[in-house]
Coordinates of N, CA and C in Angstrom, one line a residue:
M1 N -46.6 85.9 -8.2 CA -46.1 84.4 -7.8 C -44.4 84.9 -7.7
I2 N -44.0 85.5 -8.0 CA -42.3 86.4 -7.0 C -42.7 87.2 -6.5
K3 N -42.8 87.4 -4.6 CA -42.9 88.3 -4.1 C -41.9 89.1 -3.9
S4 N -41.7 90.4 -3.9 CA -40.8 91.1 -3.1 C -40.4 91.1 -2.0
A5 N -39.2 92.1 -1.7 CA -38.8 92.0 -0.4 C -40.0 92.4 0.8
H6 N -40.4 93.5 0.4 CA -41.8 94.0 1.3 C -42.5 93.1 1.3
E7 N -43.0 92.4 0.6 CA -44.3 91.1 0.4 C -43.7 89.8 1.2
I8 N -42.4 89.8 1.0 CA -41.8 88.6 2.3 C -41.7 88.9 3.5
A9 N -41.4 90.1 3.9 CA -41.3 90.5 5.2 C -42.9 90.2 6.1
L10 N -43.7 91.0 5.0 CA -45.4 91.1 5.8 C -45.4 89.6 5.9
M11 N -45.3 88.7 5.3 CA -45.7 87.1 5.2 C -45.0 86.7 6.5
R12 N -43.4 87.0 6.2 CA -42.5 86.6 7.7 C -43.5 86.4 8.9
L13 N -44.0 88.2 9.1 CA -44.5 88.8 10.2 C -45.4 88.3 10.6
A14 N -46.9 87.3 9.0 CA -47.5 86.8 9.4 C -47.7 85.6 10.1
S15 N -46.0 85.0 9.5 CA -46.5 83.3 10.3 C -46.2 83.4 11.6
Q16 N -44.7 84.6 12.2 CA -44.6 84.8 13.3 C -46.1 85.1 13.9
A17 N -46.5 85.8 13.8 CA -47.7 86.2 14.5 C -48.7 84.7 14.7
T18 N -48.9 84.0 13.8 CA -49.5 83.1 13.9 C -49.1 82.1 14.8
L19 N -48.2 81.8 14.7 CA -47.3 81.0 16.1 C -47.4 81.4 17.6
T20 N -47.5 82.8 17.5 CA -47.4 83.1 18.8 C -48.7 83.1 19.3
A21 N -50.2 83.3 18.2 CA -51.0 83.1 18.6 C -51.7 81.6 18.8
Y22 N -50.6 80.8 18.2 CA -51.0 78.9 18.8 C -50.7 78.5 20.1
E23 N -49.3 79.4 20.3 CA -48.9 79.1 21.5 C -48.9 79.1 23.0
A24 N -50.0 80.9 22.7 CA -50.8 81.3 23.6 C -51.8 80.2 23.7
V25 N -52.8 80.0 22.4 CA -53.6 78.8 22.7 C -53.7 77.7 23.6
Y26 N -52.4 77.0 22.9 CA -52.0 76.0 23.2 C -51.5 76.3 25.2
H27 N -51.2 77.2 25.5 CA -51.1 77.1 27.0 C -52.7 77.2 28.4
A28 N -53.2 77.4 27.0 CA -54.2 78.0 27.7 C -55.7 76.7 27.9
L29 N -55.8 76.0 27.3 CA -56.6 74.6 27.0 C -56.6 73.7 27.8
R30 N -58.2 73.3 28.3 CA -58.4 73.0 29.5 C -58.9 71.3 29.2
E31 N -59.2 70.6 29.8 CA -59.8 69.4 29.5 C -61.5 69.6 29.5
G32 N -62.2 69.0 28.3 CA -63.5 69.9 28.1 C -64.0 70.9 27.5
M33 N -62.6 71.4 27.0 CA -62.8 72.9 26.0 C -63.7 71.7 24.9
T34 N -64.3 72.8 24.0 CA -64.7 71.9 22.2 C -63.7 72.6 21.4
Q35 N -64.0 72.6 20.3 CA -63.5 72.6 19.4 C -63.8 74.5 19.3
Q36 N -65.0 74.6 19.5 CA -65.4 76.1 19.1 C -65.0 77.1 19.8
H37 N -64.3 76.1 21.8 CA -64.0 77.4 22.6 C -62.4 77.7 22.0
V38 N -61.9 76.3 21.2 CA -60.7 76.9 21.1 C -60.2 77.7 20.0
E39 N -60.7 77.5 18.6 CA -60.7 78.8 17.3 C -61.6 79.9 18.2
D40 N -62.6 79.6 19.1 CA -63.1 81.4 19.8 C -61.1 82.1 20.5
L41 N -60.3 80.9 21.2 CA -59.0 81.4 21.9 C -58.5 81.9 20.8
V42 N -57.9 81.6 19.8 CA -57.1 81.9 18.4 C -58.0 83.1 18.2
A43 N -58.8 83.4 17.9 CA -59.6 84.7 17.4 C -59.1 86.1 18.4
A44 N -59.0 85.5 19.9 CA -59.1 86.2 20.4 C -57.5 86.8 20.4
A45 N -57.1 85.6 20.5 CA -55.4 85.7 20.8 C -54.7 86.5 19.0
Y46 N -55.7 86.4 18.2 CA -54.8 87.4 16.9 C -56.1 88.3 17.3
G47 N -56.9 89.1 18.2 CA -57.3 90.2 18.4 C -56.8 91.4 19.1
Q48 N -55.7 90.1 20.2 CA -54.6 91.1 20.9 C -53.2 91.1 19.9
L49 N -53.3 90.1 19.2 CA -51.9 91.0 18.6 C -52.2 91.7 17.7
G50 N -53.4 91.9 16.7 CA -53.8 93.7 16.1 C -53.6 92.8 14.7
F51 N -53.9 91.3 13.9 CA -54.6 90.8 12.7 C -55.8 90.1 13.2
P52 N -56.2 90.6 11.8 CA -57.3 89.4 11.7 C -57.1 88.3 11.6
G53 N -57.3 87.2 12.1 CA -56.7 86.0 11.7 C -58.2 84.6 12.4
E54 N -58.2 83.4 11.9 CA -58.7 82.6 12.3 C -58.1 81.0 12.2
A55 N -59.3 80.2 12.7 CA -58.4 79.0 12.8 C -59.7 77.8 13.1
S56 N -59.3 76.7 12.8 CA -59.7 75.3 12.0 C -59.2 74.6 13.1
V57 N -60.5 73.7 13.8 CA -59.5 72.7 14.9 C -60.0 71.2 14.8
Q58 N -59.4 70.6 14.7 CA -59.9 69.0 14.9 C -59.4 68.4 16.5
V59 N -60.4 67.6 16.6 CA -59.8 67.1 17.8 C -59.9 65.2 17.4
D60 N -59.0 64.4 18.3 CA -58.9 62.9 18.5 C -59.3 62.3 16.8
E61 N -60.0 61.8 16.9 CA -60.1 60.9 15.2 C -61.0 61.7 14.4
Y62 N -60.8 62.9 14.7 CA -61.3 63.9 13.5 C -60.1 64.8 12.9
T63 N -58.9 64.6 13.6 CA -57.9 64.8 13.5 C -57.5 64.4 11.8
A64 N -57.8 62.9 11.3 CA -57.9 62.1 10.4 C -58.6 62.8 8.9
S65 N -59.1 63.7 9.2 CA -59.5 63.9 8.2 C -59.5 65.4 8.2
P66 N -58.4 65.2 6.8 CA -57.7 66.6 6.5 C -58.6 67.8 6.1
H67 N -59.6 67.6 5.8 CA -60.3 68.7 6.0 C -61.6 69.6 6.7
G68 N -61.5 68.3 8.1 CA -62.0 68.4 9.4 C -63.3 68.3 8.7
S69 N -64.6 68.5 10.3 CA -65.5 67.8 10.3 C -66.2 69.1 10.9
A70 N -67.7 69.4 10.4 CA -67.9 70.2 11.7 C -69.0 69.5 12.8
T71 N -68.7 67.9 13.1 CA -69.5 67.2 14.0 C -68.2 67.6 15.2
P72 N -69.2 68.1 16.7 CA -69.3 68.7 18.1 C -67.9 67.8 18.1
Q73 N -66.9 68.0 19.1 CA -65.4 67.7 19.4 C -65.0 68.0 21.1
V74 N -64.8 67.5 21.9 CA -64.5 67.6 23.1 C -63.2 67.3 23.3
I75 N -62.5 68.4 23.7 CA -60.7 67.9 24.2 C -60.8 67.1 25.5
R76 N -60.3 66.2 25.8 CA -60.2 65.8 27.5 C -58.4 65.2 27.0
E77 N -58.2 64.8 28.0 CA -56.7 64.4 28.7 C -56.2 63.6 27.8
G78 N -55.1 63.7 26.8 CA -54.5 62.8 26.1 C -55.0 63.2 24.6
S79 N -55.6 64.1 24.3 CA -56.5 64.3 22.9 C -55.3 64.8 22.0
I80 N -55.5 64.6 21.2 CA -54.5 64.6 19.9 C -55.6 65.9 19.2
I81 N -55.0 67.4 19.2 CA -55.2 68.3 18.6 C -54.6 68.7 17.6
M82 N -55.6 69.0 16.4 CA -54.7 69.8 15.3 C -55.3 71.4 14.7
I83 N -54.7 72.0 14.9 CA -54.8 74.0 14.7 C -54.7 74.0 13.5
D84 N -54.9 74.2 12.2 CA -55.0 75.0 11.6 C -55.3 76.5 10.6
D85 N -54.5 77.1 10.0 CA -55.2 78.4 9.3 C -54.1 79.1 9.7
G86 N -54.8 80.6 9.8 CA -53.0 82.2 9.4 C -54.4 83.1 10.0
C87 N -52.9 83.9 9.8 CA -54.1 85.9 10.0 C -53.5 86.5 8.8
T88 N -53.8 88.1 8.6 CA -53.5 88.8 7.7 C -52.6 90.1 7.9
V89 N -51.3 90.1 7.1 CA -50.9 91.6 8.1 C -50.6 92.2 6.9
E90 N -51.1 93.4 6.5 CA -51.3 94.4 5.4 C -51.6 93.4 4.5
G91 N -52.9 92.9 4.5 CA -53.3 91.3 2.7 C -52.7 90.8 2.8
Y92 N -51.2 90.4 3.3 CA -50.5 89.2 3.2 C -50.8 88.1 4.0
Q93 N -51.0 86.4 4.0 CA -51.4 85.4 4.3 C -50.2 84.4 5.3
S94 N -50.4 83.8 6.4 CA -50.4 83.0 6.3 C -50.8 81.8 6.9
D95 N -50.2 80.5 6.5 CA -50.9 79.2 7.2 C -49.8 78.2 7.5
I96 N -50.5 78.0 9.0 CA -49.9 76.9 9.5 C -50.6 76.3 10.6
T97 N -50.0 75.0 10.7 CA -50.5 74.0 11.0 C -49.6 73.2 11.8
R98 N -49.9 73.1 13.6 CA -49.7 72.2 14.7 C -50.2 71.5 15.2
T99 N -50.4 70.4 15.2 CA -51.1 69.2 15.7 C -49.6 68.7 17.5
F100 N -51.3 68.3 18.5 CA -50.0 68.3 19.7 C -50.7 67.1 20.1
V101 N -50.8 67.0 21.4 CA -51.8 66.1 22.3 C -51.6 67.1 23.5
L102 N -52.8 67.6 24.5 CA -52.7 68.3 25.9 C -52.4 67.3 26.8
G103 N -51.5 67.2 27.1 CA -51.0 66.5 28.3 C -50.0 65.1 28.0
K104 N -50.2 63.9 28.1 CA -49.4 62.9 27.2 C -50.2 62.0 26.4
A105 N -49.6 61.5 25.1 CA -50.5 60.9 24.6 C -50.9 59.5 25.3
P106 N -51.9 58.9 25.1 CA -52.5 57.8 25.7 C -51.5 56.8 25.5
E107 N -51.3 55.9 27.0 CA -50.2 54.8 26.4 C -50.3 54.0 25.1
N108 N -51.9 53.4 25.0 CA -51.9 52.6 23.7 C -51.5 53.2 22.2
S109 N -51.4 54.3 22.6 CA -51.3 55.2 20.8 C -49.6 55.7 20.9
R110 N -49.3 56.3 22.0 CA -48.2 57.2 22.1 C -46.8 56.5 21.1
D111 N -46.7 55.4 21.5 CA -45.5 55.2 20.1 C -45.4 55.6 18.9
K112 N -47.5 54.8 18.5 CA -47.7 55.0 16.9 C -47.6 56.5 16.6
M113 N -48.2 57.4 17.7 CA -48.5 58.6 17.6 C -46.7 59.5 17.5
R114 N -46.2 59.0 18.1 CA -44.7 59.6 18.1 C -43.8 59.2 17.0
K115 N -44.1 58.2 16.7 CA -43.2 57.8 15.3 C -43.6 58.1 14.1
V116 N -45.7 58.7 13.9 CA -46.2 59.2 12.9 C -45.3 60.8 12.9
F117 N -45.6 61.1 14.0 CA -45.1 62.3 14.4 C -43.9 63.1 13.8
D118 N -43.1 61.9 14.1 CA -41.5 62.2 13.5 C -41.4 62.0 11.9
I119 N -42.1 61.2 11.5 CA -41.9 60.7 10.4 C -42.7 61.7 9.2
V120 N -43.2 62.7 9.9 CA -44.2 64.0 9.1 C -43.3 65.1 9.1
H121 N -42.5 65.0 10.2 CA -41.3 66.2 10.9 C -40.4 65.7 9.2
R122 N -39.7 64.5 9.9 CA -38.8 64.4 8.7 C -39.1 64.7 6.9
A123 N -40.7 64.3 6.6 CA -40.8 65.0 5.5 C -41.0 66.3 5.5
Q124 N -41.6 66.7 6.4 CA -41.2 68.8 5.6 C -39.7 69.3 5.9
S125 N -38.7 68.2 6.6 CA -37.5 68.6 6.7 C -36.8 68.6 5.4
A126 N -37.3 67.2 4.7 CA -36.5 66.6 3.2 C -37.6 68.0 2.2
A127 N -38.8 67.9 2.0 CA -39.1 69.1 1.1 C -38.3 70.4 1.5
A128 N -38.5 70.5 2.6 CA -37.5 72.5 2.5 C -35.9 71.9 2.1
A129 N -35.6 70.8 2.1 CA -34.1 70.3 2.1 C -34.0 70.8 0.5
A130 N -35.0 69.4 0.1 CA -34.8 69.9 -1.2 C -35.7 71.3 -2.4
A131 N -35.7 72.2 -1.8 CA -36.7 72.9 -2.6 C -35.4 74.5 -2.8
H132 N -35.4 74.7 -3.8 CA -34.5 75.9 -4.0 C -34.5 76.0 -6.0
P133 N -34.2 77.5 -6.4 CA -34.5 77.8 -7.6 C -34.4 76.7 -8.4
G134 N -34.8 76.6 -9.6 CA -34.4 75.2 -10.8 C -34.8 74.2 -11.1
I135 N -35.7 74.0 -9.4 CA -35.9 72.6 -9.4 C -37.6 72.2 -9.7
E136 N -38.2 71.1 -10.0 CA -39.5 71.3 -10.4 C -40.7 71.2 -9.0
C137 N -41.6 71.9 -8.9 CA -42.9 71.7 -8.1 C -42.6 70.2 -7.5
G138 N -42.8 69.3 -8.5 CA -43.4 68.1 -8.0 C -42.3 67.3 -7.6
A139 N -41.2 67.7 -7.9 CA -39.8 67.2 -7.0 C -39.6 67.2 -5.2
I140 N -40.1 68.0 -5.3 CA -40.6 68.5 -3.7 C -41.6 67.9 -3.2
D141 N -43.3 67.5 -3.7 CA -43.2 67.0 -3.2 C -43.3 65.6 -3.1
N142 N -42.2 64.9 -4.2 CA -42.1 63.4 -4.5 C -40.9 63.5 -3.1
A143 N -40.1 64.3 -2.6 CA -39.2 64.2 -1.8 C -40.0 64.1 -0.1
A144 N -40.6 64.8 -0.2 CA -41.6 64.5 1.2 C -42.2 63.3 1.1
R145 N -43.0 63.2 -0.3 CA -43.5 61.9 0.1 C -42.9 60.3 0.1
K146 N -41.6 60.4 -0.7 CA -41.1 59.4 -0.1 C -40.8 59.3 1.3
V147 N -40.6 60.2 1.7 CA -39.6 59.2 3.6 C -41.2 58.9 4.1
I148 N -42.4 59.4 3.7 CA -43.7 58.8 4.1 C -43.7 57.0 3.8
T149 N -44.1 57.1 2.3 CA -44.4 56.3 1.7 C -42.8 55.0 2.4
D150 N -41.6 54.9 2.0 CA -40.4 54.7 2.5 C -40.6 54.0 4.2
S151 N -41.5 55.0 4.7 CA -41.5 54.7 6.3 C -42.8 53.9 6.9
G152 N -43.7 52.9 5.6 CA -44.8 52.5 6.0 C -45.8 53.0 5.5
Y153 N -46.3 54.3 5.0 CA -47.2 54.8 4.9 C -47.7 55.6 3.4
G154 N -47.8 54.5 2.7 CA -47.9 54.3 1.3 C -48.7 53.6 0.8
P155 N -48.7 53.2 -0.4 CA -47.8 53.9 -1.5 C -48.7 55.7 -1.7
N156 N -47.5 55.9 -2.3 CA -48.8 57.2 -3.8 C -49.8 58.0 -2.2
Y157 N -51.2 58.2 -2.4 CA -51.7 59.3 -1.2 C -52.8 58.6 -0.4
K158 N -52.0 57.1 -0.3 CA -52.9 56.1 0.7 C -53.1 56.9 2.0
Y159 N -51.9 57.6 2.7 CA -52.3 58.1 4.2 C -51.9 59.5 3.7
F160 N -50.8 59.7 2.8 CA -50.2 61.1 2.4 C -51.6 62.0 1.6
T161 N -52.7 62.6 1.4 CA -54.1 62.3 0.9 C -54.0 63.7 0.3
H162 N -53.0 64.8 0.1 CA -53.2 65.6 -0.5 C -51.9 66.3 -1.1
R163 N -51.9 67.3 -1.9 CA -50.6 68.1 -1.9 C -49.2 68.3 -1.0
L164 N -48.1 68.3 -1.4 CA -47.5 69.0 0.0 C -47.9 70.6 0.6
G165 N -47.7 71.1 -0.8 CA -47.8 72.7 -0.5 C -48.3 73.3 -1.6
H166 N -48.7 75.0 -1.0 CA -49.4 75.6 -2.6 C -48.8 77.4 -2.3
G167 N -48.3 77.9 -3.3 CA -48.3 78.9 -2.8 C -48.9 80.1 -2.0
L168 N -48.6 81.0 -1.4 CA -49.7 81.8 -0.9 C -49.1 83.7 -0.8
G169 N -49.5 84.3 -0.6 CA -49.3 85.6 -0.7 C -50.9 86.5 -0.3
M170 N -51.5 87.4 -1.1 CA -52.4 87.8 -1.1 C -53.9 87.5 -0.7
D171 N -53.7 86.3 -1.3 CA -54.3 85.2 -1.3 C -54.1 83.5 -0.7
G172 N -54.9 83.0 -0.1 CA -54.1 81.9 0.8 C -53.7 80.8 0.2
H173 N -54.2 80.9 -1.1 CA -53.5 79.7 -2.1 C -53.8 80.4 -3.6
E174 N -52.7 80.2 -3.3 CA -51.8 80.7 -4.9 C -50.9 79.7 -5.7
W175 N -50.8 80.3 -6.9 CA -49.8 79.1 -8.4 C -48.7 79.7 -7.1
P176 N -47.5 79.0 -7.5 CA -47.4 77.6 -7.9 C -47.7 76.1 -6.5
Y177 N -48.4 75.0 -7.5 CA -48.6 74.1 -5.8 C -47.7 73.2 -6.5
L178 N -47.1 72.6 -5.0 CA -46.3 71.9 -4.9 C -47.0 70.2 -5.3
V179 N -47.1 70.1 -6.1 CA -47.9 69.0 -5.9 C -47.8 68.0 -7.5
R180 N -46.9 66.4 -7.5 CA -46.9 65.7 -7.7 C -47.1 65.6 -9.9
G181 N -46.5 66.0 -10.6 CA -46.5 66.0 -12.2 C -46.2 67.9 -12.4
N182 N -46.2 68.6 -11.5 CA -45.8 69.9 -11.6 C -44.8 70.2 -12.2
K183 N -44.6 70.4 -13.2 CA -43.0 70.7 -13.9 C -42.7 72.1 -14.0
T184 N -43.7 73.2 -13.4 CA -43.0 74.5 -13.0 C -42.1 74.7 -12.0
K185 N -40.7 75.0 -12.4 CA -39.4 75.6 -11.8 C -39.4 76.0 -11.0
L186 N -39.3 76.2 -9.8 CA -38.9 77.5 -8.7 C -38.1 78.3 -8.8
Q187 N -38.6 79.4 -8.6 CA -38.0 80.8 -8.6 C -37.3 81.3 -6.9
E188 N -36.3 82.2 -7.4 CA -36.3 82.7 -6.2 C -37.4 83.5 -5.7
N189 N -38.0 83.4 -4.4 CA -38.9 84.0 -3.7 C -39.8 84.2 -4.1
I190 N -39.8 82.7 -4.4 CA -41.4 82.3 -4.5 C -41.8 81.9 -2.7
T191 N -43.3 82.0 -2.4 CA -43.6 81.7 -1.1 C -44.5 80.3 -1.3
T192 N -44.2 79.3 -0.3 CA -45.2 78.4 -0.3 C -45.4 77.8 1.0
S193 N -46.8 76.5 1.2 CA -46.5 75.9 2.4 C -46.1 74.8 2.0
D194 N -45.4 74.4 3.1 CA -44.9 72.8 3.4 C -45.5 72.5 4.2
E195 N -46.8 71.2 3.8 CA -47.4 70.6 4.7 C -47.9 69.0 4.6
P196 N -46.4 68.3 4.7 CA -47.0 67.2 4.8 C -47.8 66.0 5.7
G197 N -48.9 65.5 5.8 CA -49.4 64.9 6.9 C -49.2 63.6 6.4
I198 N -49.9 62.8 7.4 CA -50.4 61.3 8.0 C -51.7 61.3 8.6
Y199 N -52.3 60.4 7.2 CA -53.9 60.6 7.6 C -54.5 58.8 8.1
I200 N -54.8 58.7 9.6 CA -54.8 57.0 9.5 C -56.5 57.0 10.4
P201 N -58.0 56.7 8.7 CA -58.8 57.3 9.6 C -59.1 55.8 10.7
G202 N -60.5 56.6 11.6 CA -60.7 56.3 12.9 C -59.6 56.4 14.2
E203 N -58.9 56.8 13.8 CA -57.3 56.7 14.7 C -57.1 58.3 14.9
F204 N -56.2 58.5 14.4 CA -55.4 60.2 14.3 C -55.0 60.6 12.8
G205 N -54.6 61.7 13.0 CA -54.1 62.1 11.6 C -53.3 63.4 12.2
I206 N -51.6 63.6 11.7 CA -50.8 64.4 12.2 C -50.4 64.9 10.8
R207 N -50.4 66.6 10.9 CA -49.8 67.7 9.3 C -49.0 68.4 10.4
L208 N -47.6 68.7 9.5 CA -47.3 69.4 10.4 C -47.0 70.5 8.9
E209 N -47.4 72.3 9.3 CA -47.4 73.1 7.9 C -46.5 74.9 8.8
D210 N -45.5 74.6 7.9 CA -45.1 76.1 8.2 C -45.1 76.5 6.5
D211 N -44.6 78.0 6.7 CA -44.5 78.6 5.3 C -43.0 78.7 5.1
M212 N -42.9 78.5 3.8 CA -41.4 78.2 3.0 C -41.0 78.9 1.8
H213 N -39.7 80.0 2.0 CA -39.9 81.1 1.1 C -38.8 80.9 0.1
V214 N -38.4 80.6 -0.9 CA -37.3 79.9 -1.9 C -36.5 81.3 -1.7
T215 N -35.2 80.6 -1.1 CA -34.1 82.1 -1.1 C -33.0 81.5 -2.8
E216 N -32.2 82.2 -2.9 CA -30.7 81.9 -3.7 C -30.1 80.8 -3.9
N217 N -30.3 80.7 -2.5 CA -29.7 79.3 -1.9 C -30.1 78.1 -2.0
G218 N -31.4 78.1 -1.4 CA -31.9 76.7 -0.9 C -33.6 77.7 -0.8
A219 N -34.0 77.0 0.7 CA -35.6 77.6 1.1 C -35.2 77.9 2.4
E220 N -35.8 79.0 3.1 CA -36.2 78.6 4.5 C -37.7 78.7 5.0
L221 N -37.9 78.6 5.9 CA -39.2 78.3 6.8 C -38.6 79.6 7.4
F222 N -40.3 80.5 7.6 CA -40.3 81.6 8.2 C -40.6 81.4 9.7
T223 N -40.9 80.1 10.1 CA -41.1 79.6 11.6 C -40.6 78.3 12.0
P224 N -39.9 78.2 13.2 CA -39.5 76.7 13.7 C -40.0 76.1 13.2
Q225 N -39.7 75.0 13.2 CA -40.3 73.3 12.8 C -41.0 73.0 14.4
S226 N -42.3 73.1 14.7 CA -42.8 71.9 16.1 C -41.4 70.6 15.9
P227 N -41.0 70.8 17.6 CA -40.2 69.6 17.8 C -40.3 68.4 18.1
S228 N -41.9 68.9 18.8 CA -42.5 67.3 19.4 C -44.1 67.3 19.4
L229 N -44.5 66.0 19.6 CA -46.1 66.1 19.7 C -46.4 66.8 21.1
E230 N -45.9 66.4 22.0 CA -45.8 66.9 23.5 C -45.9 68.2 23.9
D231 N -44.4 68.6 23.4 CA -43.9 70.0 23.4 C -43.9 70.9 21.7
P232 N -45.4 71.2 21.7 CA -44.9 71.6 19.9 C -44.5 73.2 20.2
F233 N -44.4 74.1 20.7 CA -43.8 75.0 21.1 C -42.6 75.3 21.3
A234 N -41.8 74.4 22.0 CA -40.5 74.4 22.7 C -39.2 74.6 21.7
T235 N -38.8 75.6 22.4 CA -37.4 76.7 22.2 C -36.2 75.5 21.8
P236 N -35.1 75.5 20.5 CA -34.1 74.8 21.0 C -33.3 74.9 22.1

């Protein structure tokens, strides 16, 4: 559960490689691609980077299913797309999700999509700000869930239907879990995911996930947060 500096360096590299692969795929997306095409592009990008990895891709209303669907899906202009998973660097994992639209979001749902993206972004930031040694894991989930509930997407697990995060290292899911009721206290050099989401059945879902390292004085994300729905890899 407690990682060495070397292990953390490998996970940081894995996260950076994943974000690099996602950005390359984002720029290669075209109308008419299926989710299988996009998954193949992600695998090819990892091949170019030299690290084994894969991704799950969901499109439009299927993004509202946190664990996805095998139903064939086709990307259109304005489609909302969710890419999730990671790669392995010397046995250590990354786990990152980006949700974005191809081009511009549809006019009839643009404002709602942007609003939900902003709420999820703020929830992710709130979790990272709350994480520091000595705080209970459940309190990190609470910090993110409060932002979502206070914004009208509650109560409890109504729209944010899963835990905030999980530990990771040589396995993609390890102890500790950032979930309600977990009284385990964070310690320096624990690494977890930070992945709030809002899922609206029949419409769309948005999840933002980066990997988080607990430091002596707080926590840091290994990768920059996604800044917007329509320009997800823009640099500040």
